[in-house]
Each structure stands twice: as structure tokens, then as C-alpha cells.
XYZ file of C-alpha atoms in Angstrom:
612
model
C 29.296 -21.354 32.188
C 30.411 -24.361 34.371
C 28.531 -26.617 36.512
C 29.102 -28.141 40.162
C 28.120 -31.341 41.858
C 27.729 -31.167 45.001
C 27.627 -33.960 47.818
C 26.796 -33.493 51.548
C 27.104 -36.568 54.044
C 23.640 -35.053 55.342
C 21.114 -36.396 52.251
C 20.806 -38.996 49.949
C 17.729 -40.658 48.086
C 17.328 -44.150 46.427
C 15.017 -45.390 43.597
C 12.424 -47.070 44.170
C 11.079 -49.621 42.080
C 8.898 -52.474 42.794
C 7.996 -52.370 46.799
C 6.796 -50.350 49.070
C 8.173 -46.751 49.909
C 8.516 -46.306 53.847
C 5.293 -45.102 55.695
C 6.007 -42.900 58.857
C 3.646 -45.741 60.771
C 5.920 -48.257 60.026
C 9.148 -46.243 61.055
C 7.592 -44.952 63.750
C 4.538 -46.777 65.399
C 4.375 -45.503 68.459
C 3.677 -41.849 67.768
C 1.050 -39.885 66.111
C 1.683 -38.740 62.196
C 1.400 -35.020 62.575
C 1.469 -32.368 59.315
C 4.774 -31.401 57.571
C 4.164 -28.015 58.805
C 4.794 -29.212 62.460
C 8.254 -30.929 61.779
C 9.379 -28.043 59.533
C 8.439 -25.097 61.404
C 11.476 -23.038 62.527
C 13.688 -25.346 60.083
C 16.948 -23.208 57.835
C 14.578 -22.501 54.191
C 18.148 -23.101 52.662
C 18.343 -27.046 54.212
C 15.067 -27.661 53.570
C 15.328 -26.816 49.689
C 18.946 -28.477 49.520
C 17.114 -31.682 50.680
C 15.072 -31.843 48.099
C 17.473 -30.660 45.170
C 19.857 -33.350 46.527
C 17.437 -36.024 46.627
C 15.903 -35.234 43.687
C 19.793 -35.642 42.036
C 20.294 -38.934 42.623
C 19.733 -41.810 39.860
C 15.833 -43.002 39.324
C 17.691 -46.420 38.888
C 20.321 -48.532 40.725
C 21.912 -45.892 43.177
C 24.296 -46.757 45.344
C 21.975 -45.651 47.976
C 19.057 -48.211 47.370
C 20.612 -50.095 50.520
C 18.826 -48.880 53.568
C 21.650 -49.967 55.998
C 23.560 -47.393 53.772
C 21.086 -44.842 53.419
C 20.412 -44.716 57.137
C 23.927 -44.067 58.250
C 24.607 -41.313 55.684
C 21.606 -39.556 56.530
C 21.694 -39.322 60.386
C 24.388 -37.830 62.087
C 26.211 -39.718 65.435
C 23.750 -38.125 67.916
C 20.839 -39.505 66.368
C 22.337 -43.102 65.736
C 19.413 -44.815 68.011
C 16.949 -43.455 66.323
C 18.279 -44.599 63.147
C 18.980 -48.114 64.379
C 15.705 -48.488 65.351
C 14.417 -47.209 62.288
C 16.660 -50.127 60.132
C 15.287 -52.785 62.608
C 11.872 -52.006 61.991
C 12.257 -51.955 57.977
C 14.451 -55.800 58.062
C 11.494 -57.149 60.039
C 9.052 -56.082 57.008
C 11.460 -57.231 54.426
C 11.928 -60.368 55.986
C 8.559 -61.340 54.680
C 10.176 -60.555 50.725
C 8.878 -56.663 50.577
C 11.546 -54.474 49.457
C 11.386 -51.127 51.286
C 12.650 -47.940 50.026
C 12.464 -44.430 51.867
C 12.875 -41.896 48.836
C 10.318 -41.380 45.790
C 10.381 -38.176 43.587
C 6.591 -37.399 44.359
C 7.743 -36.630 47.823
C 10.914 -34.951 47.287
C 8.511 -32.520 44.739
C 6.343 -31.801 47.478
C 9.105 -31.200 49.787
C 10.753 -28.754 47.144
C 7.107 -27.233 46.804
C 6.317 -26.897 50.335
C 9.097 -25.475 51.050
C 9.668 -22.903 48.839
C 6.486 -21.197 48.765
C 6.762 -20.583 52.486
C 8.081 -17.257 53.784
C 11.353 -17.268 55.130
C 11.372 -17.787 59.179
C 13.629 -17.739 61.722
C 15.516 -21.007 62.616
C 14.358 -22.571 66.224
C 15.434 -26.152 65.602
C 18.683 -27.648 66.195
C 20.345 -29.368 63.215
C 20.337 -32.265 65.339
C 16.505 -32.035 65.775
C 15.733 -30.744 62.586
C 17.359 -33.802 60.684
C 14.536 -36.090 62.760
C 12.283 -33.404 62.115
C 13.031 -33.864 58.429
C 12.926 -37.399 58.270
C 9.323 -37.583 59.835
C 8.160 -34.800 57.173
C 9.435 -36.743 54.471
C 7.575 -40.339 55.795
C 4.607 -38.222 56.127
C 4.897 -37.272 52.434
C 5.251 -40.806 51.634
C 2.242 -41.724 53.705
C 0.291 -39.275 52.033
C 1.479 -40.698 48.613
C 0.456 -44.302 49.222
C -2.907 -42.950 50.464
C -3.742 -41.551 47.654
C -2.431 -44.713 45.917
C -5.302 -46.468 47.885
C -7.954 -44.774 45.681
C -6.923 -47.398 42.606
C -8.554 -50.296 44.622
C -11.539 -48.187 45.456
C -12.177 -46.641 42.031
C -11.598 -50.435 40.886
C -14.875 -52.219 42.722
C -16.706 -53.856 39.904
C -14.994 -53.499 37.270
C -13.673 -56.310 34.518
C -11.994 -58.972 36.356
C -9.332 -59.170 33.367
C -8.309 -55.562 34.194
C -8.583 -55.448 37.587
C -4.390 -56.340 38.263
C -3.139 -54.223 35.180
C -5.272 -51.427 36.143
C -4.465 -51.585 39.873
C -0.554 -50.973 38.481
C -1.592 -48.445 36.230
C -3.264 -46.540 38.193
C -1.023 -46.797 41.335
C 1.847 -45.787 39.037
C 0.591 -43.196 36.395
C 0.210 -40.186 38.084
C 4.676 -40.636 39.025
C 5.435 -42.637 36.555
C 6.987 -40.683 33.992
C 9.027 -39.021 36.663
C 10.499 -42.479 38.202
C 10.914 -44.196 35.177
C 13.250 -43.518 32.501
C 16.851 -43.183 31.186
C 18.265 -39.514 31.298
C 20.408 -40.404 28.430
C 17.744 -41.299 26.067
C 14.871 -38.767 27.383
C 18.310 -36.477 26.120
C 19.035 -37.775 22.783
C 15.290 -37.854 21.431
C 14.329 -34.433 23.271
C 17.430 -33.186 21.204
C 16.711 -34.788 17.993
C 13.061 -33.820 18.220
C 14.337 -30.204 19.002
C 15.838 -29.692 15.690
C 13.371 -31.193 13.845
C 10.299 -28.986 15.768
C 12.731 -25.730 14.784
C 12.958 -26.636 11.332
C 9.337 -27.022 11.050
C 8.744 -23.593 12.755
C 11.593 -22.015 10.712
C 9.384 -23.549 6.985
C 6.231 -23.279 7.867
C 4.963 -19.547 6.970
C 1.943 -19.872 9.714
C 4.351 -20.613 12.444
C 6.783 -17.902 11.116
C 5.424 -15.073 13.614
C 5.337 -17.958 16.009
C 8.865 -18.524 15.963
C 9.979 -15.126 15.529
C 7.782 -14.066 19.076
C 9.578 -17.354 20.987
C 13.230 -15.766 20.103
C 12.438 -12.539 20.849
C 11.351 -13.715 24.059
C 14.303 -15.344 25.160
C 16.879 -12.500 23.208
C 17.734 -14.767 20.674
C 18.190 -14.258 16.965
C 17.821 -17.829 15.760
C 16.724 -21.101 17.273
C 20.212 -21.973 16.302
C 21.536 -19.865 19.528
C 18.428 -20.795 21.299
C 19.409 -24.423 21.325
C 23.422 -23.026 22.395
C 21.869 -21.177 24.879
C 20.090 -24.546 26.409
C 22.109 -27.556 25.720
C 24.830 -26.734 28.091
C 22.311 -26.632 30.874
C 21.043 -30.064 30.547
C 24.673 -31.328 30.032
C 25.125 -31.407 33.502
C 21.779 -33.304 34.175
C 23.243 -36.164 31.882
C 26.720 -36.250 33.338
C 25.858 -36.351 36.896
C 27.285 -39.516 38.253
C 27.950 -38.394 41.914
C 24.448 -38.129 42.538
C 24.346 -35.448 44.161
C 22.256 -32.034 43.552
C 23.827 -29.765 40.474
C 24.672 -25.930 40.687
C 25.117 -23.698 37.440
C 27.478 -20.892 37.739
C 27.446 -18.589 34.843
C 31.132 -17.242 34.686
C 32.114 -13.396 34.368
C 32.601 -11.950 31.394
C 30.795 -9.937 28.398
C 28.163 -12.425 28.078
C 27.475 -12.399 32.126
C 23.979 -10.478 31.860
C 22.911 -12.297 28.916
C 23.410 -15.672 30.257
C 21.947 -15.021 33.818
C 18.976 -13.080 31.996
C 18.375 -16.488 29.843
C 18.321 -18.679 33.062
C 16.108 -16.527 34.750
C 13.557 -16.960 32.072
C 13.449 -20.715 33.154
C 13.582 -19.775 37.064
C 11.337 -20.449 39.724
C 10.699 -16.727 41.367
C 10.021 -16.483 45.055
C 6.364 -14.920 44.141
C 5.676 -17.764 41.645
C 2.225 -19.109 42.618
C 2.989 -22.919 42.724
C 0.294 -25.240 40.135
C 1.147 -28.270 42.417
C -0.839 -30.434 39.872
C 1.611 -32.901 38.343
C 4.200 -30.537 39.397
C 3.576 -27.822 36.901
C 5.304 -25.052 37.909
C 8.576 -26.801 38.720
C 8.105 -28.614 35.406
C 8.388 -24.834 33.522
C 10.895 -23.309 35.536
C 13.207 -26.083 36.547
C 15.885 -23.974 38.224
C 16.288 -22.043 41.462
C 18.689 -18.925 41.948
C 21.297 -19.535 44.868
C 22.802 -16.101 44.620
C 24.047 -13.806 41.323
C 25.188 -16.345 38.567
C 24.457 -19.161 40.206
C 21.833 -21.427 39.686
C 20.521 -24.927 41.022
C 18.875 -27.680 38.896
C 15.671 -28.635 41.180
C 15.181 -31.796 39.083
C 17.368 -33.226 36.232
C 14.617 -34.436 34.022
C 12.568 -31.585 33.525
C 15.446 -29.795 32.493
C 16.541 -32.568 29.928
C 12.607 -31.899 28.781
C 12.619 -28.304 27.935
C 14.841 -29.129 24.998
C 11.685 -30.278 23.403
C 8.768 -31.001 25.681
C 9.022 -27.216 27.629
C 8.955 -25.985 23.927
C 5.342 -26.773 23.297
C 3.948 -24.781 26.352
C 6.381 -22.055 26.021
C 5.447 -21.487 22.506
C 1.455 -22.255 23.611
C 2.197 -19.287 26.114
C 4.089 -16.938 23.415
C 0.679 -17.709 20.860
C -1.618 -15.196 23.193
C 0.596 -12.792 23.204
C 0.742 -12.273 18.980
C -1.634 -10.154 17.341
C -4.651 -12.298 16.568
C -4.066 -11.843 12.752
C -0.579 -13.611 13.555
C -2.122 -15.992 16.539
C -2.415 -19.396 15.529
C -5.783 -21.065 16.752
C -5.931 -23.827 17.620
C -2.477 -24.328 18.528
C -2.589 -28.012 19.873
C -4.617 -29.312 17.187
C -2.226 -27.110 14.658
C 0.629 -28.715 16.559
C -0.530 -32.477 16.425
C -1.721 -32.646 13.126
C 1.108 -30.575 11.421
C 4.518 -31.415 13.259
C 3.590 -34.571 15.548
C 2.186 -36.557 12.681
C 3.329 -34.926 9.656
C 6.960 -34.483 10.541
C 7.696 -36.365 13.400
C 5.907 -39.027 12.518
C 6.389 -39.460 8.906
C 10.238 -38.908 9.397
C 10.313 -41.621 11.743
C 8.122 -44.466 9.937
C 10.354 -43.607 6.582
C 13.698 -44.036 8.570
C 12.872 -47.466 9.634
C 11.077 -48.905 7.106
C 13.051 -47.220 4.642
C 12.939 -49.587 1.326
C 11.689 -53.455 0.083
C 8.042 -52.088 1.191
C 4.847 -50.231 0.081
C 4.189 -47.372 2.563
C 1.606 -43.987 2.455
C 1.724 -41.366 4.985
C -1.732 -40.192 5.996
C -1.360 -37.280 3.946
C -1.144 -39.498 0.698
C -3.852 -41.742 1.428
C -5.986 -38.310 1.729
C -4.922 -37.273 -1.574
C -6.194 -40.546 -3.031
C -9.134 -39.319 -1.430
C -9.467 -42.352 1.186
C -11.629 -41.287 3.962
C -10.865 -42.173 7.753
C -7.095 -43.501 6.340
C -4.564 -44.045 8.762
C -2.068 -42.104 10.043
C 0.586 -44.270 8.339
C 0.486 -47.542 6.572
C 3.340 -50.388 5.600
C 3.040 -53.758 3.929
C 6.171 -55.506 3.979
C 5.450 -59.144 2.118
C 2.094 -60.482 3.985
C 2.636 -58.285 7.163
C 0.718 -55.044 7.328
C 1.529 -52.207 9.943
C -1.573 -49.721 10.160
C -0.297 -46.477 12.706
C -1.826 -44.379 14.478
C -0.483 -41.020 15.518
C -2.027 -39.506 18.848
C -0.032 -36.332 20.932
C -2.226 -35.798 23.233
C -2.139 -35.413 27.268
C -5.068 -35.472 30.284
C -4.969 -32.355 32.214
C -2.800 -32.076 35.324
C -5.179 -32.931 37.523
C -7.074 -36.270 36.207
C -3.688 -37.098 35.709
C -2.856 -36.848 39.387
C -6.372 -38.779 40.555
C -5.222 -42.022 41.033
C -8.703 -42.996 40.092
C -9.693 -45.413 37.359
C -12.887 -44.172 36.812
C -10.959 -40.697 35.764
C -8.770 -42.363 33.781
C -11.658 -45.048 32.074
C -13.522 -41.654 30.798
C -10.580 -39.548 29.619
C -8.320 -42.129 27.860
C -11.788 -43.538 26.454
C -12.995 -39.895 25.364
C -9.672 -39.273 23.408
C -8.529 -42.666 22.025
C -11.770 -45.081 21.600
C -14.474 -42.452 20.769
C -16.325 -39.418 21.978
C -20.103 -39.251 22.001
C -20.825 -35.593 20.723
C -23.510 -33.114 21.414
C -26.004 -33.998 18.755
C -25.500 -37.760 19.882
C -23.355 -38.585 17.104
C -20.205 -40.559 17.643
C -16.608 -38.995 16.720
C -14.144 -42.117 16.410
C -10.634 -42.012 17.743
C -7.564 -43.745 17.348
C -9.111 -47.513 18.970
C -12.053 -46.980 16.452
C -10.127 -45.511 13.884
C -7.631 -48.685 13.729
C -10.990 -50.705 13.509
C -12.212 -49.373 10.645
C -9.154 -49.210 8.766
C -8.829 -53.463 9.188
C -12.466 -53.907 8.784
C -11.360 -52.039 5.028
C -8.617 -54.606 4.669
C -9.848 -57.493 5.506
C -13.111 -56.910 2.893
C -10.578 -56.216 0.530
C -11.986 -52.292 -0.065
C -8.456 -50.336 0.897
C -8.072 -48.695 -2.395
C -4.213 -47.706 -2.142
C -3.014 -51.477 -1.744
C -5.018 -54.694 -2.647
C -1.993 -56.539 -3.488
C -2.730 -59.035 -0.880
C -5.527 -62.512 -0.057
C -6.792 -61.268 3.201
C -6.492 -64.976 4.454
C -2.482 -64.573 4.644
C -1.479 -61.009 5.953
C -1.620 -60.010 9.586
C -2.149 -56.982 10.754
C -0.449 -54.978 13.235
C -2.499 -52.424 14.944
C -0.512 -49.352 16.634
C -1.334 -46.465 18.408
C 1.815 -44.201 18.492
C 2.201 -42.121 21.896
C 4.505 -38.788 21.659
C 4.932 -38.921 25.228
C 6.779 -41.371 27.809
C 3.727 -41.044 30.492
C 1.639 -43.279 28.416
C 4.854 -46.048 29.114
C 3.259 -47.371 31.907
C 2.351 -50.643 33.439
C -0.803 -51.479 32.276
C -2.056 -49.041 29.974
C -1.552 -50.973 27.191
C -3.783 -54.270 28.576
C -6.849 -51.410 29.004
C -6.372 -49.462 25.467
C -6.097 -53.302 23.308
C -9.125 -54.544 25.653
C -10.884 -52.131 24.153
C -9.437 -52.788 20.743
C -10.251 -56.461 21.275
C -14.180 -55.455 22.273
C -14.622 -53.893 18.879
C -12.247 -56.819 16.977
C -15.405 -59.381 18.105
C -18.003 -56.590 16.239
C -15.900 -56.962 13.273
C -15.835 -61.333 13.618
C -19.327 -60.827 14.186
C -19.415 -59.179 10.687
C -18.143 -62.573 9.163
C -14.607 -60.943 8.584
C -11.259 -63.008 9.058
C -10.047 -61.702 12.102
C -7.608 -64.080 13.185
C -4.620 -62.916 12.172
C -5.251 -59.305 13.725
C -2.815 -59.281 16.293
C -3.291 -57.482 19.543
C -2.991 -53.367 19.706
C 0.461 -52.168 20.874
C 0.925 -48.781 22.595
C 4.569 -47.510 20.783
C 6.424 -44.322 22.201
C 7.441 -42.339 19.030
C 10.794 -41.564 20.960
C 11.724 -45.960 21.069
C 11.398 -45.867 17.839
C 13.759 -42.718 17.243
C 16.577 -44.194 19.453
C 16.349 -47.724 18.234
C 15.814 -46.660 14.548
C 19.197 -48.047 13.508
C 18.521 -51.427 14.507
C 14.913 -51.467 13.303
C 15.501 -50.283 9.957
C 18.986 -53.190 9.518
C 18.078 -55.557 11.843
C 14.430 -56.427 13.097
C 11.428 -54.915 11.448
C 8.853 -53.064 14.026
C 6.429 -55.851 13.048
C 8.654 -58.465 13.847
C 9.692 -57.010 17.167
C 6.122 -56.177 18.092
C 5.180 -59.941 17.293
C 7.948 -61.174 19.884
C 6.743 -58.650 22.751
C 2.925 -59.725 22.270
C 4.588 -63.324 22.347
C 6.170 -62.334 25.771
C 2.930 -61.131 27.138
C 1.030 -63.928 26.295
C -0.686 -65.454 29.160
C -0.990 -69.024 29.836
C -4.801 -71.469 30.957
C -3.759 -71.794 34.625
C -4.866 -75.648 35.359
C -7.217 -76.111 38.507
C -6.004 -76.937 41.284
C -7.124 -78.246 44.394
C -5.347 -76.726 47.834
C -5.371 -78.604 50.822
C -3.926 -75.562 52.760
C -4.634 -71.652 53.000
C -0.980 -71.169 52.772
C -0.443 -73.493 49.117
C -3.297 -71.074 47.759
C -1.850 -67.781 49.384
C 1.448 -68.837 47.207
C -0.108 -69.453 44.198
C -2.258 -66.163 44.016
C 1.094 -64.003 44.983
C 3.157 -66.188 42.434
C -0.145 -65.519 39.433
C 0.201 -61.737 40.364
C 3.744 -61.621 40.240
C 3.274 -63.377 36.910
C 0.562 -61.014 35.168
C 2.894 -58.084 36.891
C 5.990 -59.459 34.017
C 3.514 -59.356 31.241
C 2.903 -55.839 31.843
C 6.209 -54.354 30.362
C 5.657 -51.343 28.243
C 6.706 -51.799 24.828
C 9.543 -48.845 24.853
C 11.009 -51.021 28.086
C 10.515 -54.128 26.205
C 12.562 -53.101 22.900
C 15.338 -51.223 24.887
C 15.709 -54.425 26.294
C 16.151 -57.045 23.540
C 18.318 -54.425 21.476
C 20.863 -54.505 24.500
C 20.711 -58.079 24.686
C 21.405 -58.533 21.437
C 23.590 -56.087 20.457
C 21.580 -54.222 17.860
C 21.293 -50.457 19.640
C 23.198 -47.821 17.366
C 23.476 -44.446 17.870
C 20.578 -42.882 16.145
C 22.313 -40.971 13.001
C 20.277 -37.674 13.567
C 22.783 -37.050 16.482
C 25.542 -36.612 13.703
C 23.623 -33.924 12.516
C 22.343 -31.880 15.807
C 25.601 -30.537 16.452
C 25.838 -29.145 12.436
C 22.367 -27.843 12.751
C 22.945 -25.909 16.260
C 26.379 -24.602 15.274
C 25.818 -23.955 12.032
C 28.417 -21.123 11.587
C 31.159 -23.089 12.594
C 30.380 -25.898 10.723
C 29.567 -24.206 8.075
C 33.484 -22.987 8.467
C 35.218 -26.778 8.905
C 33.467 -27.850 5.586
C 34.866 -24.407 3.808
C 38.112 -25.177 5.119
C 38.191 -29.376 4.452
C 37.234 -27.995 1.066
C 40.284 -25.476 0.753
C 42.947 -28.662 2.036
């Protein structure tokens, strides 16, 4: 199987970070926004789709096309030079006034992708000529519809806490497209892969999952997850490698294993009668290829490839569960899923690799044998510094997800992480709550497992631990520790020492898996979590008196771009400092994901190192 990258002078995308993304009024002022449908009717199926798979392959972050000037002339053709010209001119005017403008965003080159391929093939009445303008206009009115439904944040925001109003505005403008805008292929890669073998193990021990496992094989013709994982890592190679940015075609080579390799593909295949879930991109998420012809095969979008190394896995095995006899069926899969691989495994594995000595540490499972009830998840004391974890895979359906809305996203996040008012009007607490009991235990000195400690001298780092890069967003972190610090004033209330509690941090599992090296020889978790809430801090602005509109215009855009830097995740945050300081290692599981995949061959080396 080899891959090619592909480049056509025709289309190119940019990333877009912080800016705007280019609304057809703006390009186009003069003229009425009509529907994608209009501008695409009678357009070649096999452009339209190329469009998108192109722009979709080009680098979330610094591409060579992020310069319009650049972008502009590569896109349009000689004939339609004006048009373009016109087009730049308009876009300098706006950035004149310090608004960076970009024209591609992966929400819209999903649609486009969608759109398009769900339509019936028609016959071609455009020129190429017209239907590159035709194009163009379709994709501005994608982006148009994008930032209107970016307009509901400020709606759903009217009356709410003055304190949240700019990091939820972020949030919930970015959320929904978040996770597919921001992030590094390269280490989405290395911890889907390292979680991969991990989840496989666990499936391969476990004697409930057993029937599981041996259903999810079956289903893709394989006889261990071993030559599962064979069978998929050379399709996401490509997705890693692609520095031409450009879209990526797989072409499975003749030979014996011809059938066999086209027939695993297809598996992960968009069909033509494929009925489209077009919340948070569902379908495309699943099957993350299109067929060009026999034995070859296009990557639609690089990341969701990357992702079915480990994230696909879940859903694919979730799908495979209602098809097993229900004596073999495991209910309750998600549940079965969090509690016994997420936190048990994934989680345990992780804390122990980088806190791994010079410490007193319980998983949750040992606290429950002590018989301690609501115990964390996992729990470290290193000297006076206590790090109380909490472990929470979860995710919002697709299409509260997609809402924009911060009223959606107040009752959902608040219903699975602060607490959840049941039927009988009891309340179920959650991971906020949860965290809030376990310090009110410390600080009155009743934590059975470790008193080894005057509650006057520790601090206390609260952590929720996320399983999924969605949650590293802009401003989901200020609305998750607001609530934390709502129920921290209950506790001061209560008389209890709360003042070295430091603020709640929202942790991807996966930072911690590709920065483990550094955190378990270098800097501690609590001591890197102390310099990020440091770095968030917010100064007392002093009042000020303005004598002109202007002065206090300045001052509110320079405050907002000010809260705006306080708002870095903490997985952006630590990537950060470990580059700038030199402390990012390889993680060491990598050393042994190629043993565990190719087992036989390894297994072969060693035999034959021994017999030398």
C-alpha cells in the first residue's frame, strides 16, 4: 500500500486562528448571498469533492497559504484575475483596522465535503471558469453561515455573570470547531497510538470484554488486534507525513493481499447511500475515506483518520456490543468503558508514570478498598503539596455540542461535572462536587488513608482530568473552576482553611501522556499547574478617567485582548513551556508500540540477539 500527495494550482486553504474568517458580504457587497445550491448546481461532483479533500489537507497551523495575496492568486485562474483583485482590496481595507482575515475554516470545508457528496450526480453546465467563482461564493456563504451561528454566543449570553461573559463568549464561539482547528497531528498520533495498545490489552485481559474483542476482529477479518493495528497504522502515516499540503490518496497495490486490504478500507468508507449525521460531522468522523476508483482511496480529513487509532475504537466497538448475544453484550458499555479502562487503566498508568516514586499515592480503587466513601479518582502528596484527580470520559451529544449556545452548554457541562438533581429530588454529585468534598475531608483532617500532614501547610491541587481534546478550549476552564470556586466559599463558610486551595485545572489525559518524561524528571504536575494558574492570574485594573471615546475604546480592546491570553488551555500551556525549556522527551511507550503491534517479528530479533 502506498500513498500520494497531490497538489493542484486550483485550491488551497489556510488556518485560521484568531480573526475573522471571510463573509461573502464583505467579499462581495454589492450582490445578494444566495444558497450553495445555486452556485453549485451543474458543477463536476469530482471538483467539488477534490475542493474540499484538498482544503481540508492543508496544515490547521502556519500554512504557507495563510497570506491572502497568496491564496488569492493560486486559487483563481488568469480569466478571473479582476475578480480576485477586487476581492484582496476589499479584505486589506478591513485589515487595515488590525483584523486578520482568513478565507478557509474546516467547518466549511466539512459542509462542502457533505453537501456535496450526498447529492446525486448531475450533468456539468458551468464553465470551469465560472464554476471556480461559483465555488468561491459557495464557500463565503458557508462561512457566513458559520459566523451566524457564532452570533448565538452573545445572545444565549444576556444576563449572565459578568466574570464569564468574555471567556464564555470564546468558548462558546469556538467549541463546537474547536477540536477540529486546533491541534498537532503529531501528538493527536502518538497518544491515539499509545492509548491504542493499552485499550487492546485491556480488551485482550479482561474476560467481560473477551466476546467484545473477539466480535470487533471478526468484523474487520482480523485474527488479533495485533494485525488490526498493522492493518491501520499505515493509513494514518500518510496523514502525519503530509507536508505538501495538499489532499492524500491511498492506493492499495496488487498482489495476494489486494482484496483483503481494499475490503479493510471499505469498512472505514463513506458509501454513496450513506445517510449523512451532519451533527459535529459524524458520519465523516466514522468513515473518514472516500473511494476514487478500485484500490484507491482518498483521506477526506487527516485528523479523523489519526483518531480511529483510538477514538473511532470506542464507537466501533459501542456498534459491535448490539450485535453480541445479550448473554455476551456488555451493558452499559460507556459506563463499563469509563470506569474500567479510562480510569482504571488509562488513568492509573498515567498518574504512576509521572509521579512514579518520593510520594504517597492511592488509585481510586485502593482508597475503595480502605472502604473510603466518595474517594477520588486518584490522590498524591508529594511533601506539603497534595494533588486530588478526577477522572471524567465523557462527551455532550452531537448536537448540544454544535449549538453555539451557552445556555446548552451551562446545563449539560453542569449536569455531568458539578451535579445532577435526580428524580426523587436528591442530588447525585459529580466531579466539581466530588473534588469539594474530598478537600472539605482534608482540610478537617478526616481522610483516613493519609493524615500525615497540618492542614495549615499543604495546598491542594484540584483536577478534573478530560480524556478528550474538545474540552481544550478557550474558556472552559474559567466556567468549570467558577463553579469550583462557588462551592470553595460553602466550604470557608464552614470555618475550614481554604486558602491554600488553589484554583481547579481542566488537564487532557493525553498532555500528560506526551509530556510524561519531563513531568516525572523534571517538573512535577503540581508545580507546573502552579505556574499556569500564575500565568492566568488577573490583575485590579486602576480607574481611570478618559477624556476621549477613543482612550476608552483602546483600553476595553487592550482588557479583552488581555483576559483573551489568560484563557490558554492547560494542554497548550504545558506543550509550551516544555519546548521552551527543553524538557519534551519522547514518551517511552512509543518504544514499545512497535513490539506490541509486530509482535512476531520482534518476538524473532530478540530470539536471534539471543543466539549472537
Amino acid at each position: 500500500m502506498k500513498t500520494i500527495l497531490k497538489t493542484e494550482k486550483q485550491y488551497f486553504s489556510n488556518a485560521v486562528h484568531m480573526g475573522q474568517i471571510l463573509e461573502f458580504n464583505v467579499a462581495f457587497p454589492e450582490e445578494e448571498r444566495l444558497s450553495i445550491e445555486h452556485y453549485l448546481s451543474g458543477c463536476s461532483r469530482e471538483m467539488i469533492l477534490n475542493a474540499a479533500a484538498y482544503f481540508l489537507g492543508f496544515n490547521n497551523q502556519k500554512s504557507k497559504f495563510d497570506d491572502i495575496g497568496e491564496f488569492l492568486e493560486m486559487f483563481f485562474r488568469q480569466e478571473n484575475s479582476e475578480l480576485a483583485n477586487q476581492v484582496y482590496d476589499r479584505i486589506k481595507e478591513i485589515e487595515k483596522k488590525g483584523v486578520n482575515i482568513g478565507i478557509i475554516n474546516t467547518y466549511s470545508s466539512l459542509k462542502l465535503f457533505e453537501y456535496f457528496f450526498s447529492r446525486p450526480e448531475e450533468a456539468e453546465t458551468q464553465t470551469e471558469a465560472d464554476a471556480e467563482v461559483n465555488l468561491f461564493k459557495a464557500y463565503l456563504a458557508l462561512n457566513t453561515e458559520f459566523t451566524e451561528k457564532q452570533s448565538i454566543a452573545f445572545a444565549s449570553l444576556k444576563g449572565s455573570d459578568e466574570e464569564l461573559k468574555i471567556p464564555m463568549i470564546m468558548f462558546c464561539m469556538d467549541y463546537p470547531v474547536s477540536d477540529k482547528s486546533n491541534f498537532d497531528i503529531y501528538q493527536i498520533w502518538t497518544t491515539q497510538m499509545i492509548k491504542a495498545i493499552y485499550l487492546f490489552q485491556f480488551l485482550e485481559s479482561n474476560e467481560k470484554a473477551q466476546p467484545l474483542l473477539a466480535a470487533f476482529l471478526a468484523y474487520f477479518n482480523c485474527d488479533t488486534w495485533q494485525e488490526y493495528l498493522k492493518s491501520i497504522l499505515p493509513l494514518t502515516i500518510p496523514a502525519i507525513t503530509n507536508e505538501r499540503e495538499a489532499h492524500t490518496d491511498i492506493i492499495v497495490e496488487l498482489g495476494d493481499n489486494f482484496e483483503q486490504s481494499c475490503s479493510f478500507i471499505e469498512k472505514l468508507m463513506i458509501q454513496e447511500n450513506d445517510e449523512l449525521d451532519q451533527n459535529d460531522f459524524l458520519t465523516i468522523r466514522a468513515k473518514p475515506f472516500y473511494k476514487l476508483k478500485d484500490g484507491v482511496y482518498r483521506i477526506i480529513f487527516n485528523l479523523f483518520v489519526v483518531e480511529k487509532l483510538f477514538k473511532g475504537v470506542y464507537f466501533l466497538l459501542r456498534d459491535v456490543n448490539k450485535t453480541l448475544p445479550s448473554s455476551q453484550r456488555i451493558k452499559e458499555i460507556k459506563s463499563f468503558y469509563g470506569d474500567e479502562f479510562s480510569e482504571k487503566i488509562l488513568c492509573y498508568k498515567v498518574m504512576e508514570s509521572i509521579y512514579p516514586n518520593n510520594c504517597i499515592r492511592f488509585s481510586g480503587k485502593e482508597l475503595t478498598d480502605k472502604k473510603i466513601d466518595g474517594a477520588p479518582d486518584y490522590y498524591v502528596r508529594k511533601g506539603k503539596n497534595i494533588l486530588l484527580v478526577e477522572s471524567k470520559d465523557f462527551l455532550i451529544t452531537a448536537d448540544k455540542k454544535m449549538s453555539f449556545d451557552f445556555n446548552v452548554y451551562e446545563e449539560e457541562f453542569g449536569r455531568v461535572l458539578d451535579y445532577e438533581e435526580l428524580p426523587d429530588g436528591k442530588i447525585k454529585s459529580k466531579a466539581v462536587m466530588q473534588l469539594i468534598n474530598s478537600i472539605r475531608k482534608i482540610l478537617k483532617n478526616e481522610f483516613p488513608a493519609d493524615k500525615g500532614y497540618y492542614y495549615r501547610e499543604i495546598f491542594i491541587y484540584p483536577v478534573l482530568l478530560t480524556h478528550d481534546h474538545q474540552y481544550d478550549t478557550a474558556g472552559f476552564n474559567e466556567l468549570i473552576d467558577f463553579w469550583f470556586q462557588d462551592e470553595l466559599l460553602q466550604l470557608a463558610e464552614e470555618g475550614l482553611f481554604i486558602y491554600h486551595v488553589k484554583p481547579l485545572s481542566i488537564v487532557n489525559i493525553d498532555s500528560l501522556i506526551y509530556n510524561q518524561v519531563g513531568l516525572a524528571n523534571d517538573i512535577t504536575l503540581h508545580e507546573i499547574l502552579n505556574i499556569y494558574n500564575e500565568n492566568k492570574k488577573i490583575e485590579k485594573q486602576k480607574k481611570r478617567n478618559f477624556k476621549y471615546q477613543q482612550e476608552y475604546d483602546k483600553y476595553l480592546e487592550d482588557y479583552k485582548q488581555m483576559r483573551m491570553s489568560k484563557l490558554i488551555p492547560f494542554s497548550v500551556f504545558i506543550d509550551k513551556y516544555f519546548n521552551k525549556k527543553g524538557l519534551w522527551k519522547q514518551p517511552p511507550q512509543l518504544d514499545l508500540v512497535f513490539p506490541a503491534i509486530f509482535k512476531e517479528e520482534y518476538e524473532k530479533k530478540q530470539a536471534a540477539k539471543i543466539e549472537d
